[in-house]
Amino acid sequence: MNANDIPSPASAAEAALPATMIPWRQSRYGAPDVMAAETVPVPTPGRDEVLVRFTAASINSGDVHIMRGDPRLVRLFFGLRRPRVRGRGIDLVGTIVARGDGVDGFAPGQRVVAGWRDTLAEYVAVPASRLSLLPDAVDPVTAAALPVAGNTAVTVLDACEVAAGSRVLVVGAGGGVGTLTVQLAADRGAEVWATCGARAEEVLRGLGAARTFDYRAVAVADLPGDHFDAVVDIAGETPLAVLRERLRAGGAVGLVGGEGGRVLGPIPRILRSMFARRGGRRFRPVTASTKADVTAGLLDLAAAGRLTPVIAATFPLTRAGEALAAVDAGRTVGKVVVTRD
Ligand SMILES: NC(=O)c1ccc[n+]([C@@H]2O[C@H](COP(=O)([O-])OP(=O)(O)OC[C@H]3O[C@@H](n4cnc5c(N)ncnc54)[C@H](OP(=O)(O)O)[C@@H]3O)[C@@H](O)[C@H]2O)c1
């Protein structure tokens, strides 16, 4: 055998791939017990895709909405009778074990972070365009918390032009999106006020919130009017006029969350917001999408110690259904993460 015959670590990893895996799948919409482990072939990466071996993924409210098909509008996009993509999971951290034709810049052995679909599985085929490299200084659980929730936080802070010296009110700051929004706003040099459940108040002050309020004791309407440059509404329960009145002239309300009605969800509220602008106070509805460059920026902040996601709980991949149930129950402070073991 000469040196050319010795398999590289990359090809050795490819050769070691099993034929099948046991991902979480659902064949109908419903509560977390619709999720079941099922044996399927390990996917083959297509053109411009890599195959990633799962290390960690966090659960997002979006996973739960698709799992339940709730609001009904979700079914128009994800499958009328049952979800077209049967696996849940959007965030992903793992190691590349194979690559399809046309992939440049990524190779087997690299640790990566992505926002994609069907990620609660031992192996996931992901377009290379969705990948960011995992810096050595960032642990996989931290990285797993960032793609959807972190992109949402960056998008809403950008939409509301939050910068050094801004005064920001985050309504519903204790969850996955809120804890990252508070940290990122404080990192930009904003003064951050936050409403949240009582359990989250101390956590949020530790993340940089100047003032926190238990939403069960203090209504948003009780907070100062004409005061904030930006209001980020994640809970989605406060009337639009009350949010708008918290702003000074020229400020913006970023609309992130809220369950809304069973059929259309938050859509009617978003449509009403288009006509609710008054006195230079405007509304900015935000839709989550994960962009590899934004995720890379978040990973850089984490590597520099400027962004530390709050991890509410971790579950092994073999118990991913319980992780979905924990987010479905909706009382988490920070993110729920699923790990390989
Ligand atoms: N627009 C987008 O692109 C986008 C992206 C991601 C998420 N979202 C939406 O954003 C919302 C939050 O997502 P998430 O993942 O951060 O949720 P989450 O992690 O489930 O947030 C739950 C947290 O919110 C707190 N909370 C509930 N009602 C509240 C209220 N009225 N005021 C203040 N705090 C309240 C809860 O506290 P207690 O436990 O004490 O009740 C809990 O700590 C969801 O509606 C989700 O669908 C939208």
XYZ file of C-alpha atoms in Angstrom, residues 1 13 16 19 21 34 42 48 56 78 88 98 101 105 129 131 140 147 167 169 180 196 207 219 251 267 330:
27
model
C 0.000 0.000 0.000
C -16.211 8.679 7.663
C -18.631 4.083 7.951
C -27.675 2.195 5.716
C -31.338 5.661 10.808
C -47.979 12.138 17.024
C -29.796 7.454 5.584
C -24.941 21.203 -3.800
C -27.509 19.037 18.439
C -46.950 22.502 4.879
C -39.563 18.213 12.571
C -20.321 13.283 2.890
C -21.500 17.146 -6.495
C -15.822 25.330 0.478
C -25.707 27.442 1.049
C -24.141 26.181 6.332
C -22.632 22.628 20.006
C -30.177 29.767 13.951
C -34.353 52.619 24.419
C -38.913 47.471 25.352
C -31.462 36.456 22.610
C -41.534 38.317 31.167
C -28.269 39.285 30.238
C -49.440 45.534 32.177
C -40.050 54.798 16.792
C -52.160 37.272 10.205
C -44.738 27.050 26.504
